[in-house]
């Protein structure tokens, strides 16, 4: 591990940061005073309002927890132990990241049912869909079935309001292939195969998202909506430039007729784009086999982009569709009630990938949101960051040794003195990472919206990777507030979290409220 230079000596090394950070929050005070590379010297200078007045201390919770434990019991726990005043209730998803009990094979937390729901989990809409809002889409039958008639919003909102807690509806773009209408709306990959993801330019998909958030906003006394879409464009997907995927460049999307129509409007040549992605597929496959081009992997990749600028144009087309959906969701919610708050989840790859960062401008996102949930999961972040580095080192950066590539990427990301690539999975990323990502987001939005970092509380990792602790939850939560956050969102879901970890996060929230 390299030694920090003079400008980095205030940073906390990954292996020591947790112990030192936990011993005294004064360490974070030193970080705030130093404010590396941002020109921002303090919490107040960041423009963050007093936490006691406007803070959103949130937690993500799925329907199964209320079914298993009871509404009042769950609210007692998160309010008293974790100091939570804002609930982010999973209303729509077919994914297990936000819904369901603990992931199969993972140890259960010390509350809730200790029986896996692997065979009964279905997903969908955990509230009550009202048909009049879904007239213009084939995606009509989405009611979650595993909890009978249980309606998460109708069941939780009255109890939450009595306690003075805010309630947000979380909506995630995650689907399963057997949902009626999915096949008609699915994306098409490079080889013409239908996928399990939905085309963002398909009119039925657009109508579904606006219909869903309008339905929720009109039908329930919520405080707002948090929208999740963690999908990447075709370029990054083809390269495997993420932390959670295997590399299969033929699975890049989308090449359907709706994308072709939008491309024509923008003057993007579809045939050239597809030809470019087919050549990119050949490059990726050769790279994975270690078949080095005469000029090296990175030069060959750069040459491909120069010869086929349509590759980047097609990737930007995906981003355009994604941002149009965000705009439409924002406008639909505000059309019901302008006082409802709309937030967007900014996925974890935003922390690791400089290419991804280049396509996600915080100030632009802030123009269409009241708040951003910026993922800053540090414990699982070590494992995920190492996976990302290994993925990109297997293709375009194959000529660069792993450790050197990670150090270079650390400089690009303004990371501190984190662990080596071999140590990352067991060390995790430090609380300083949470602090820096919070400050970067605060500076990026330029006061146009609030920043609520997502805090890792018990997110599952591999058996050999770091497991979170109450001290980790405390340190990460405190780092976010000292970085200027307007609140936090404890993540991913309550059904993964141990009670002691909630205590740790709650202690940090209460300390932050004291100033």
CSV table of C-alpha atoms in Angstrom, one decimal:
chain,number,residue,atom,x,y,z
A,1,UNK,CA,0.0,0.0,0.0
A,2,UNK,CA,1.4,3.4,-0.9
A,3,UNK,CA,2.1,6.0,1.8
A,4,UNK,CA,-0.1,9.1,1.8
A,5,UNK,CA,1.5,12.3,0.6
A,6,UNK,CA,1.3,15.5,2.6
A,7,UNK,CA,-2.1,16.5,1.3
A,8,UNK,CA,-3.5,13.0,2.2
A,9,UNK,CA,-2.1,12.6,5.8
A,10,UNK,CA,-5.4,13.6,7.3
A,11,UNK,CA,-7.1,10.6,5.6
A,12,UNK,CA,-7.8,7.5,7.6
A,13,UNK,CA,-6.2,4.2,6.4
A,14,UNK,CA,-8.7,1.5,5.6
A,15,UNK,CA,-7.5,-0.9,8.3
A,16,UNK,CA,-7.2,1.7,11.1
A,17,UNK,CA,-10.1,4.0,10.1
A,18,UNK,CA,-12.8,1.9,11.7
A,19,UNK,CA,-11.1,1.6,15.1
A,20,UNK,CA,-10.0,5.3,15.2
A,21,UNK,CA,-13.3,6.5,13.8
A,22,UNK,CA,-15.3,4.6,16.4
A,23,UNK,CA,-13.1,5.8,19.3
A,24,UNK,CA,-14.0,9.4,18.7
A,25,UNK,CA,-16.0,11.4,16.2
A,26,UNK,CA,-13.3,14.0,16.5
A,27,UNK,CA,-11.5,12.2,13.7
A,28,UNK,CA,-14.4,13.2,11.4
A,29,UNK,CA,-14.0,16.7,12.7
A,30,UNK,CA,-10.5,16.7,11.4
A,31,UNK,CA,-11.7,15.5,8.0
A,32,UNK,CA,-14.2,18.3,7.8
A,33,UNK,CA,-11.6,20.8,8.7
A,34,UNK,CA,-9.4,19.6,6.0
A,35,UNK,CA,-12.1,19.2,3.3
A,36,UNK,CA,-9.8,17.7,0.6
A,37,UNK,CA,-10.0,18.9,-3.0
A,38,UNK,CA,-13.5,20.5,-2.6
A,39,UNK,CA,-12.7,23.9,-1.2
A,40,UNK,CA,-15.4,23.3,1.3
A,41,UNK,CA,-14.4,23.7,4.9
A,42,UNK,CA,-17.2,22.7,7.1
A,43,UNK,CA,-20.7,21.2,7.4
A,44,UNK,CA,-22.2,24.6,7.5
A,45,UNK,CA,-20.2,25.8,4.5
A,46,UNK,CA,-21.7,23.0,2.5
A,47,UNK,CA,-25.1,24.7,2.9
A,48,UNK,CA,-26.6,21.8,4.7
A,49,UNK,CA,-29.5,23.0,6.9
A,50,UNK,CA,-29.7,22.1,10.6
A,51,UNK,CA,-30.3,18.4,10.8
A,52,UNK,CA,-32.7,18.7,13.7
A,53,UNK,CA,-35.0,20.9,11.6
A,54,UNK,CA,-35.0,19.1,8.2
A,55,UNK,CA,-33.1,15.8,8.4
A,56,UNK,CA,-34.6,12.7,6.8
A,57,UNK,CA,-33.3,9.8,8.8
A,58,UNK,CA,-34.6,7.0,6.7
A,59,UNK,CA,-34.7,3.2,6.4
A,60,UNK,CA,-35.8,0.9,3.6
A,61,UNK,CA,-38.4,-1.7,4.6
A,62,UNK,CA,-40.3,-4.3,2.6
A,63,UNK,CA,-43.8,-5.7,3.2
A,64,UNK,CA,-42.6,-9.0,4.6
A,65,UNK,CA,-41.2,-7.4,7.7
A,66,UNK,CA,-44.6,-5.9,8.7
A,67,UNK,CA,-46.3,-9.2,7.9
A,68,UNK,CA,-43.8,-11.2,10.0
A,69,UNK,CA,-43.4,-8.8,12.9
A,70,UNK,CA,-46.4,-6.5,12.9
A,71,UNK,CA,-46.5,-2.9,12.0
A,72,UNK,CA,-46.3,-1.3,15.4
A,73,UNK,CA,-43.4,-3.6,16.5
A,74,UNK,CA,-41.3,-2.7,13.4
A,75,UNK,CA,-42.0,1.0,13.8
A,76,UNK,CA,-41.1,0.8,17.5
A,77,UNK,CA,-37.7,-0.8,16.6
A,78,UNK,CA,-36.7,1.5,13.9
A,79,UNK,CA,-37.8,4.7,15.7
A,80,UNK,CA,-36.4,3.9,19.1
A,81,UNK,CA,-33.3,2.0,18.1
A,82,UNK,CA,-32.3,3.6,14.8
A,83,UNK,CA,-33.7,7.1,15.4
A,84,UNK,CA,-35.6,6.8,12.1
A,85,UNK,CA,-38.2,9.5,11.2
A,86,UNK,CA,-38.7,8.6,7.5
A,87,UNK,CA,-39.8,5.3,6.1
A,88,UNK,CA,-39.0,4.2,2.5
A,89,UNK,CA,-41.5,1.4,2.0
A,90,UNK,CA,-40.9,-0.9,-0.9
A,91,UNK,CA,-44.1,-0.6,-3.0
A,92,UNK,CA,-43.0,-2.0,-6.3
A,93,UNK,CA,-40.2,-4.4,-7.3
A,94,UNK,CA,-39.7,-8.0,-8.5
A,95,UNK,CA,-36.2,-7.9,-7.0
A,96,UNK,CA,-34.9,-9.3,-3.7
A,97,UNK,CA,-32.6,-6.4,-3.0
A,98,UNK,CA,-35.5,-4.3,-1.6
A,99,UNK,CA,-38.2,-7.0,-0.9
A,100,UNK,CA,-38.5,-10.3,0.7
A,101,UNK,CA,-36.7,-11.8,3.8
A,102,UNK,CA,-33.0,-12.4,4.0
A,103,UNK,CA,-31.4,-13.7,0.8
A,104,UNK,CA,-31.3,-17.5,0.6
A,105,UNK,CA,-28.2,-18.9,2.2
A,106,UNK,CA,-27.5,-15.9,4.3
A,107,UNK,CA,-27.8,-15.9,8.1
A,108,UNK,CA,-31.1,-14.4,9.3
A,109,UNK,CA,-31.0,-11.2,11.5
A,110,UNK,CA,-32.0,-11.4,15.1
A,111,UNK,CA,-35.6,-10.5,14.4
A,112,UNK,CA,-38.4,-11.5,12.1
A,113,UNK,CA,-39.1,-14.9,10.6
A,114,UNK,CA,-36.2,-17.4,10.5
A,115,UNK,CA,-37.7,-19.3,7.5
A,116,UNK,CA,-36.6,-18.6,4.0
A,117,UNK,CA,-39.2,-17.2,1.5
A,118,UNK,CA,-37.2,-18.4,-1.4
A,119,UNK,CA,-40.0,-20.6,-2.7
A,120,UNK,CA,-42.8,-18.1,-2.0
A,121,UNK,CA,-41.3,-14.8,-2.9
A,122,UNK,CA,-42.9,-13.3,-6.0
A,123,UNK,CA,-42.7,-9.5,-6.0
A,124,UNK,CA,-44.8,-6.9,-7.7
A,125,UNK,CA,-47.0,-4.1,-6.4
A,126,UNK,CA,-47.3,-4.4,-2.6
A,127,UNK,CA,-50.0,-1.7,-2.5
A,128,UNK,CA,-53.4,-1.9,-4.3
A,129,UNK,CA,-53.3,-1.1,-8.0
A,130,UNK,CA,-56.3,0.9,-9.3
A,131,UNK,CA,-57.0,-0.2,-12.9
A,132,UNK,CA,-57.9,3.3,-14.2
A,133,UNK,CA,-54.2,4.3,-14.0
A,134,UNK,CA,-53.0,1.4,-16.2
A,135,UNK,CA,-55.3,1.8,-19.2
A,136,UNK,CA,-52.5,2.7,-21.6
A,137,UNK,CA,-50.1,-0.2,-20.8
A,138,UNK,CA,-50.1,-3.9,-21.2
A,139,UNK,CA,-48.4,-4.1,-17.8
A,140,UNK,CA,-51.7,-4.3,-15.9
A,141,UNK,CA,-51.3,-7.4,-13.7
A,142,UNK,CA,-48.6,-6.6,-11.2
A,143,UNK,CA,-50.1,-7.1,-7.8
A,144,UNK,CA,-47.7,-9.0,-5.4
A,145,UNK,CA,-49.3,-12.3,-4.4
A,146,UNK,CA,-47.2,-13.6,-1.5
A,147,UNK,CA,-48.9,-11.7,1.3
A,148,UNK,CA,-52.5,-12.0,0.3
A,149,UNK,CA,-54.4,-8.8,0.5
A,150,UNK,CA,-51.8,-7.0,2.7
A,151,UNK,CA,-51.3,-3.5,1.4
A,152,UNK,CA,-48.1,-2.0,2.7
A,153,UNK,CA,-49.2,1.6,2.3
A,154,UNK,CA,-52.7,1.3,3.7
A,155,UNK,CA,-51.3,-0.7,6.6
A,156,UNK,CA,-48.3,1.4,7.6
A,157,UNK,CA,-49.2,5.0,6.8
A,158,UNK,CA,-51.8,5.5,9.6
A,159,UNK,CA,-49.4,4.1,12.3
A,160,UNK,CA,-46.5,6.0,10.9
A,161,UNK,CA,-48.4,9.3,10.8
A,162,UNK,CA,-49.4,8.9,14.5
A,163,UNK,CA,-45.7,8.8,15.3
A,164,UNK,CA,-44.8,11.8,13.2
A,165,UNK,CA,-42.9,9.7,10.7
A,166,UNK,CA,-42.8,10.5,6.9
A,167,UNK,CA,-43.6,7.8,4.4
A,168,UNK,CA,-42.1,7.5,0.9
A,169,UNK,CA,-43.0,4.9,-1.7
A,170,UNK,CA,-40.0,3.1,-3.2
A,171,UNK,CA,-40.5,2.0,-6.8
A,172,UNK,CA,-37.8,-0.2,-8.5
A,173,UNK,CA,-37.3,-1.1,-12.1
A,174,UNK,CA,-36.9,-4.8,-11.5
A,175,UNK,CA,-39.0,-7.4,-13.3
A,176,UNK,CA,-39.5,-11.1,-13.7
A,177,UNK,CA,-40.2,-12.8,-17.1
A,178,UNK,CA,-43.5,-14.4,-16.3
A,179,UNK,CA,-45.3,-11.1,-15.6
A,180,UNK,CA,-48.0,-10.5,-18.2
A,181,UNK,CA,-46.9,-7.9,-20.7
A,182,UNK,CA,-43.1,-8.2,-20.0
A,183,UNK,CA,-42.4,-10.1,-23.1
A,184,UNK,CA,-44.0,-7.5,-25.3
A,185,UNK,CA,-42.1,-4.7,-23.7
A,186,UNK,CA,-38.7,-6.4,-23.2
A,187,UNK,CA,-35.4,-5.1,-24.6
A,188,UNK,CA,-33.6,-6.8,-27.5
A,189,UNK,CA,-30.0,-7.7,-27.2
A,190,UNK,CA,-27.2,-7.6,-29.8
A,191,UNK,CA,-28.2,-11.0,-31.2
A,192,UNK,CA,-31.9,-10.2,-31.4
A,193,UNK,CA,-32.9,-12.1,-28.2
A,194,UNK,CA,-35.6,-10.8,-25.9
A,195,UNK,CA,-34.4,-10.1,-22.3
A,196,UNK,CA,-36.0,-9.7,-18.9
A,197,UNK,CA,-35.4,-5.9,-18.8
A,198,UNK,CA,-37.9,-3.5,-20.2
A,199,UNK,CA,-37.2,-1.0,-23.1
A,200,UNK,CA,-37.2,2.5,-21.7
A,201,UNK,CA,-38.5,3.8,-25.1
A,202,UNK,CA,-41.4,1.5,-25.3
A,203,UNK,CA,-44.7,3.5,-24.9
A,204,UNK,CA,-46.3,0.9,-22.7
A,205,UNK,CA,-43.3,1.0,-20.3
A,206,UNK,CA,-43.5,4.8,-20.1
A,207,UNK,CA,-47.2,4.7,-19.4
A,208,UNK,CA,-46.7,2.1,-16.7
A,209,UNK,CA,-44.2,4.1,-14.7
A,210,UNK,CA,-46.2,7.3,-14.9
A,211,UNK,CA,-49.4,5.4,-14.2
A,212,UNK,CA,-47.9,3.7,-11.2
A,213,UNK,CA,-46.5,6.8,-9.5
A,214,UNK,CA,-49.7,8.7,-10.2
A,215,UNK,CA,-51.8,5.9,-8.7
A,216,UNK,CA,-49.6,5.8,-5.5
A,217,UNK,CA,-49.6,9.6,-5.2
A,218,UNK,CA,-53.3,10.0,-5.6
A,219,UNK,CA,-54.4,6.9,-3.7
A,220,UNK,CA,-52.3,7.2,-0.5
A,221,UNK,CA,-51.2,9.9,1.9
A,222,UNK,CA,-47.5,9.6,1.2
A,223,UNK,CA,-44.8,12.2,1.4
A,224,UNK,CA,-43.2,11.3,-1.8
A,225,UNK,CA,-41.6,8.7,-4.1
A,226,UNK,CA,-38.1,7.2,-4.4
A,227,UNK,CA,-37.5,5.7,-7.8
A,228,UNK,CA,-34.8,3.1,-8.5
A,229,UNK,CA,-33.3,2.2,-11.9
A,230,UNK,CA,-29.8,0.6,-11.6
A,231,UNK,CA,-29.4,-0.3,-15.3
A,232,UNK,CA,-26.4,0.6,-17.4
A,233,UNK,CA,-26.1,1.4,-21.1
A,234,UNK,CA,-24.9,-1.0,-23.7
A,235,UNK,CA,-21.2,0.1,-23.7
A,236,UNK,CA,-20.6,-0.5,-20.0
A,237,UNK,CA,-22.6,-3.7,-20.1
A,238,UNK,CA,-20.6,-5.0,-23.1
A,239,UNK,CA,-17.4,-4.4,-21.2
A,240,UNK,CA,-18.7,-5.7,-17.9
A,241,UNK,CA,-17.7,-2.4,-16.4
A,242,UNK,CA,-19.7,-2.9,-13.2
A,243,UNK,CA,-19.3,-4.9,-9.9
A,244,UNK,CA,-22.2,-7.4,-10.2
A,245,UNK,CA,-22.2,-8.9,-13.6
A,246,UNK,CA,-20.4,-11.6,-15.6
A,247,UNK,CA,-19.1,-10.3,-19.0
A,248,UNK,CA,-21.2,-11.2,-22.0
A,249,UNK,CA,-21.0,-8.5,-24.6
A,250,UNK,CA,-23.7,-10.1,-26.7
A,251,UNK,CA,-26.2,-9.2,-24.0
A,252,UNK,CA,-25.8,-5.5,-24.5
A,253,UNK,CA,-29.2,-3.7,-25.0
A,254,UNK,CA,-31.3,-2.3,-26.5
A,255,UNK,CA,-31.6,-2.8,-30.3
A,256,UNK,CA,-35.3,-2.9,-30.6
A,257,UNK,CA,-37.6,-1.0,-33.0
A,258,UNK,CA,-38.3,1.7,-30.4
A,259,UNK,CA,-34.6,2.4,-30.0
A,260,UNK,CA,-34.2,2.5,-33.7
A,261,UNK,CA,-37.0,5.0,-34.0
A,262,UNK,CA,-35.5,7.3,-31.4
A,263,UNK,CA,-32.1,6.9,-33.0
A,264,UNK,CA,-33.4,8.0,-36.4
A,265,UNK,CA,-34.9,11.1,-34.8
A,266,UNK,CA,-31.4,12.0,-33.5
A,267,UNK,CA,-29.6,11.1,-36.7
A,268,UNK,CA,-27.8,8.1,-35.2
A,269,UNK,CA,-27.1,5.4,-37.8
A,270,UNK,CA,-28.5,2.1,-36.5
A,271,UNK,CA,-26.6,-0.1,-38.9
A,272,UNK,CA,-23.3,1.5,-38.0
A,273,UNK,CA,-24.1,1.3,-34.3
A,274,UNK,CA,-24.9,-2.4,-34.5
A,275,UNK,CA,-21.8,-3.1,-36.6
A,276,UNK,CA,-19.7,-1.2,-34.0
A,277,UNK,CA,-21.2,-3.3,-31.2
A,278,UNK,CA,-20.5,-6.5,-33.1
A,279,UNK,CA,-16.9,-5.5,-33.4
A,280,UNK,CA,-16.8,-4.6,-29.8
A,281,UNK,CA,-18.1,-8.0,-29.0
A,282,UNK,CA,-15.2,-9.5,-31.0
A,283,UNK,CA,-12.8,-7.3,-29.0
A,284,UNK,CA,-14.2,-8.3,-25.7
A,285,UNK,CA,-14.2,-12.1,-26.5
A,286,UNK,CA,-10.6,-11.9,-27.7
A,287,UNK,CA,-9.5,-9.9,-24.6
A,288,UNK,CA,-11.1,-12.4,-22.2
A,289,UNK,CA,-9.0,-15.1,-24.0
A,290,UNK,CA,-5.8,-13.0,-23.5
A,291,UNK,CA,-5.4,-12.5,-27.3
A,292,UNK,CA,-3.5,-9.2,-27.2
A,293,UNK,CA,-3.8,-6.8,-30.1
A,294,UNK,CA,-0.5,-5.7,-31.5
A,295,UNK,CA,-1.0,-2.2,-30.2
A,296,UNK,CA,-2.4,-3.4,-26.8
A,297,UNK,CA,-5.9,-3.7,-25.4
A,298,UNK,CA,-6.6,0.0,-24.5
A,299,UNK,CA,-5.3,1.3,-27.9
A,300,UNK,CA,-7.4,-1.2,-29.8
A,301,UNK,CA,-10.5,-0.2,-27.7
A,302,UNK,CA,-9.8,3.5,-28.3
A,303,UNK,CA,-9.4,2.8,-32.1
A,304,UNK,CA,-12.7,1.1,-32.1
A,305,UNK,CA,-14.5,4.1,-30.5
A,306,UNK,CA,-12.8,6.4,-33.0
A,307,UNK,CA,-13.8,4.3,-36.0
A,308,UNK,CA,-17.3,3.8,-34.6
A,309,UNK,CA,-18.5,6.9,-32.7
A,310,UNK,CA,-22.0,5.4,-33.0
A,311,UNK,CA,-21.0,3.0,-30.1
A,312,UNK,CA,-20.9,6.0,-27.7
A,313,UNK,CA,-23.9,7.6,-29.4
A,314,UNK,CA,-26.0,4.4,-28.8
A,315,UNK,CA,-24.9,4.3,-25.2
A,316,UNK,CA,-26.0,7.9,-24.8
A,317,UNK,CA,-29.3,7.0,-26.3
A,318,UNK,CA,-29.9,4.6,-23.4
A,319,UNK,CA,-29.1,7.4,-21.0
A,320,UNK,CA,-31.5,9.7,-22.8
A,321,UNK,CA,-34.3,7.2,-22.3
A,322,UNK,CA,-33.4,6.6,-18.7
A,323,UNK,CA,-33.4,10.4,-18.0
A,324,UNK,CA,-36.7,10.9,-19.9
A,325,UNK,CA,-38.3,8.3,-17.6
A,326,UNK,CA,-37.0,10.2,-14.5
A,327,UNK,CA,-38.4,13.4,-15.9
A,328,UNK,CA,-41.8,11.8,-16.5
A,329,UNK,CA,-41.9,10.2,-13.0
A,330,UNK,CA,-41.0,13.6,-11.4
A,331,UNK,CA,-43.7,15.4,-13.4
A,332,UNK,CA,-46.3,12.8,-12.8
A,333,UNK,CA,-45.9,13.0,-9.0
A,334,UNK,CA,-45.7,16.8,-9.0
A,335,UNK,CA,-48.8,16.8,-11.2
A,336,UNK,CA,-50.7,15.2,-8.3
A,337,UNK,CA,-49.3,17.4,-5.6
A,338,UNK,CA,-46.4,19.8,-6.0
A,339,UNK,CA,-45.5,19.3,-2.4
A,340,UNK,CA,-44.8,15.7,-2.7
A,341,UNK,CA,-41.0,15.0,-2.8
A,342,UNK,CA,-39.4,13.0,-5.6
A,343,UNK,CA,-36.0,11.3,-5.2
A,344,UNK,CA,-33.8,9.1,-7.3
A,345,UNK,CA,-31.5,6.3,-6.3
A,346,UNK,CA,-28.0,6.7,-7.7
A,347,UNK,CA,-26.5,3.2,-8.0
A,348,UNK,CA,-23.2,1.9,-6.5
A,349,UNK,CA,-21.3,1.8,-9.8
A,350,UNK,CA,-21.4,5.6,-9.7
A,351,UNK,CA,-18.8,5.3,-6.9
A,352,UNK,CA,-16.4,3.0,-8.8
A,353,UNK,CA,-16.5,3.8,-12.5
A,354,UNK,CA,-15.2,7.0,-13.9
A,355,UNK,CA,-16.8,6.3,-17.3
A,356,UNK,CA,-20.2,6.0,-15.6
A,357,UNK,CA,-19.6,9.2,-13.6
A,358,UNK,CA,-18.9,11.0,-16.8
A,359,UNK,CA,-22.4,10.2,-18.0
A,360,UNK,CA,-24.1,11.1,-14.7
A,361,UNK,CA,-24.0,14.8,-13.9
A,362,UNK,CA,-25.2,15.5,-10.3
A,363,UNK,CA,-26.3,19.0,-11.2
A,364,UNK,CA,-28.5,17.7,-14.1
A,365,UNK,CA,-30.0,15.0,-11.9
A,366,UNK,CA,-30.7,17.6,-9.2
A,367,UNK,CA,-32.8,19.6,-11.6
A,368,UNK,CA,-35.3,16.8,-11.8
A,369,UNK,CA,-35.3,15.7,-8.1
A,370,UNK,CA,-35.9,17.0,-4.6
A,371,UNK,CA,-33.3,14.6,-3.2
A,372,UNK,CA,-30.9,12.0,-4.4
A,373,UNK,CA,-30.1,8.7,-2.6
A,374,UNK,CA,-26.4,8.4,-3.3
A,375,UNK,CA,-25.2,4.8,-2.6
A,376,UNK,CA,-22.2,4.9,-0.4
A,377,UNK,CA,-22.2,1.3,0.9
A,378,UNK,CA,-18.7,0.9,2.3
A,379,UNK,CA,-18.6,-2.7,3.9
A,380,UNK,CA,-19.9,-4.5,0.8
A,381,UNK,CA,-18.1,-1.7,-1.2
A,382,UNK,CA,-14.7,-3.4,-0.8
A,383,UNK,CA,-15.9,-6.6,-2.4
A,384,UNK,CA,-17.8,-4.8,-5.1
A,385,UNK,CA,-15.0,-2.4,-6.0
A,386,UNK,CA,-12.5,-5.3,-6.3
A,387,UNK,CA,-15.0,-7.0,-8.6
A,388,UNK,CA,-15.2,-3.9,-10.8
A,389,UNK,CA,-11.4,-3.6,-11.0
A,390,UNK,CA,-11.0,-7.2,-12.0
A,391,UNK,CA,-13.7,-6.9,-14.6
A,392,UNK,CA,-12.2,-3.9,-16.4
A,393,UNK,CA,-8.7,-5.4,-16.1
A,394,UNK,CA,-9.9,-8.4,-18.0
A,395,UNK,CA,-10.7,-6.3,-21.1
A,396,UNK,CA,-9.6,-2.8,-21.9
A,397,UNK,CA,-7.0,-2.5,-19.2
A,398,UNK,CA,-5.6,-6.0,-19.4
A,399,UNK,CA,-2.1,-4.7,-19.9
A,400,UNK,CA,-2.2,-3.0,-16.5
A,401,UNK,CA,-1.4,-5.1,-13.3
A,402,UNK,CA,-4.4,-5.2,-11.0
A,403,UNK,CA,-2.9,-3.3,-8.1
A,404,UNK,CA,-1.6,-0.5,-10.3
A,405,UNK,CA,-4.9,-0.2,-12.1
A,406,UNK,CA,-6.8,0.1,-8.8
A,407,UNK,CA,-4.3,2.8,-7.5
A,408,UNK,CA,-4.8,4.7,-10.7
A,409,UNK,CA,-8.5,4.4,-10.5
A,410,UNK,CA,-8.4,5.6,-6.8
A,411,UNK,CA,-6.7,8.8,-8.0
A,412,UNK,CA,-9.4,9.3,-10.7
A,413,UNK,CA,-12.1,8.8,-8.1
A,414,UNK,CA,-10.5,10.9,-5.3
A,415,UNK,CA,-10.4,7.9,-3.0
A,416,UNK,CA,-8.3,8.1,0.1
A,417,UNK,CA,-5.8,5.5,1.4
A,418,UNK,CA,-8.0,2.4,0.9
A,419,UNK,CA,-6.9,-1.2,1.2
A,420,UNK,CA,-5.1,-3.1,-1.5
A,421,UNK,CA,-7.0,-5.1,-4.1
A,422,UNK,CA,-6.4,-8.3,-2.3
A,423,UNK,CA,-7.4,-6.9,1.1
A,424,UNK,CA,-10.5,-5.0,-0.2
A,425,UNK,CA,-13.1,-7.7,0.2
A,426,UNK,CA,-12.2,-8.4,3.8
A,427,UNK,CA,-11.4,-4.7,4.7
A,428,UNK,CA,-14.3,-3.0,3.0
A,429,UNK,CA,-14.1,0.6,2.1
A,430,UNK,CA,-13.5,3.0,4.9
A,431,UNK,CA,-15.8,5.6,6.5
A,432,UNK,CA,-13.7,8.2,4.7
A,433,UNK,CA,-15.1,6.8,1.4
A,434,UNK,CA,-18.6,7.6,2.7
A,435,UNK,CA,-17.5,11.1,3.7
A,436,UNK,CA,-15.9,11.8,0.3
A,437,UNK,CA,-18.8,10.5,-1.7
A,438,UNK,CA,-21.2,12.6,0.4
A,439,UNK,CA,-19.1,15.7,-0.1
A,440,UNK,CA,-18.8,15.0,-3.9
A,441,UNK,CA,-22.6,14.8,-4.2
A,442,UNK,CA,-23.2,17.9,-2.1
A,443,UNK,CA,-20.8,19.9,-4.2
A,444,UNK,CA,-22.1,18.4,-7.4
A,445,UNK,CA,-25.8,19.3,-6.9
A,446,UNK,CA,-24.9,22.9,-6.1
A,447,UNK,CA,-27.7,23.3,-3.6
A,448,UNK,CA,-30.4,22.3,-6.0
A,449,UNK,CA,-31.6,19.2,-4.1
A,450,UNK,CA,-30.9,17.3,-0.9
A,451,UNK,CA,-28.4,14.4,-0.6
A,452,UNK,CA,-29.3,11.3,1.4
A,453,UNK,CA,-26.4,8.8,1.3
A,454,UNK,CA,-27.4,5.1,1.3
A,455,UNK,CA,-25.7,3.5,4.3
A,456,UNK,CA,-24.7,-0.2,4.3
A,457,UNK,CA,-26.3,-1.9,7.2
A,458,UNK,CA,-25.9,-5.7,7.0
A,459,UNK,CA,-25.8,-5.9,3.2
A,460,UNK,CA,-24.8,-9.5,2.4
A,461,UNK,CA,-21.4,-10.3,1.1
A,462,UNK,CA,-19.5,-13.5,0.2
A,463,UNK,CA,-18.5,-15.8,3.1
A,464,UNK,CA,-14.9,-14.6,2.9
A,465,UNK,CA,-15.7,-10.9,2.7
A,466,UNK,CA,-16.2,-8.3,5.4
A,467,UNK,CA,-19.4,-8.5,7.5
A,468,UNK,CA,-20.8,-5.3,8.9
A,469,UNK,CA,-20.9,-4.6,12.6
A,470,UNK,CA,-22.6,-2.0,14.9
A,471,UNK,CA,-19.4,0.0,14.9
A,472,UNK,CA,-19.3,0.0,11.1
A,473,UNK,CA,-22.9,1.2,10.9
A,474,UNK,CA,-22.1,4.0,13.4
A,475,UNK,CA,-19.0,5.1,11.6
A,476,UNK,CA,-20.5,5.2,8.2
A,477,UNK,CA,-23.6,7.0,9.3
A,478,UNK,CA,-21.6,9.6,11.2
A,479,UNK,CA,-19.3,10.1,8.2
A,480,UNK,CA,-22.3,10.9,6.0
A,481,UNK,CA,-23.6,13.6,8.4
A,482,UNK,CA,-20.2,15.1,8.9
A,483,UNK,CA,-19.8,15.2,5.1
A,484,UNK,CA,-22.9,17.4,4.9
A,485,UNK,CA,-25.7,15.0,4.3
A,486,UNK,CA,-29.3,16.2,4.7
A,487,UNK,CA,-30.1,12.8,6.1
A,488,UNK,CA,-29.4,9.1,5.4
A,489,UNK,CA,-31.2,6.0,4.2
A,490,UNK,CA,-30.3,2.8,6.0
A,491,UNK,CA,-30.0,0.1,3.3
A,492,UNK,CA,-30.7,-2.2,1.7
A,493,UNK,CA,-33.7,-3.5,3.7
A,494,UNK,CA,-34.7,-3.9,7.3
A,495,UNK,CA,-35.0,-7.7,6.9
A,496,UNK,CA,-31.2,-7.9,6.5
A,497,UNK,CA,-30.3,-5.8,9.5
A,498,UNK,CA,-29.3,-6.9,13.0
A,499,UNK,CA,-30.8,-4.9,15.8
A,500,UNK,CA,-27.3,-4.0,17.2
A,501,UNK,CA,-26.4,-2.5,13.8
A,502,UNK,CA,-29.6,-0.4,14.0
A,503,UNK,CA,-28.4,0.8,17.4
A,504,UNK,CA,-25.1,1.8,15.9
A,505,UNK,CA,-26.7,3.9,13.2
A,506,UNK,CA,-29.1,5.4,15.6
A,507,UNK,CA,-26.3,6.4,17.9
A,508,UNK,CA,-24.6,8.3,15.1
A,509,UNK,CA,-27.9,10.0,14.1
A,510,UNK,CA,-28.5,11.2,17.6
A,511,UNK,CA,-24.9,12.5,17.9
A,512,UNK,CA,-25.3,14.4,14.7
A,513,UNK,CA,-28.5,16.0,15.9
A,514,UNK,CA,-26.6,17.3,18.9
A,515,UNK,CA,-24.2,19.1,16.5
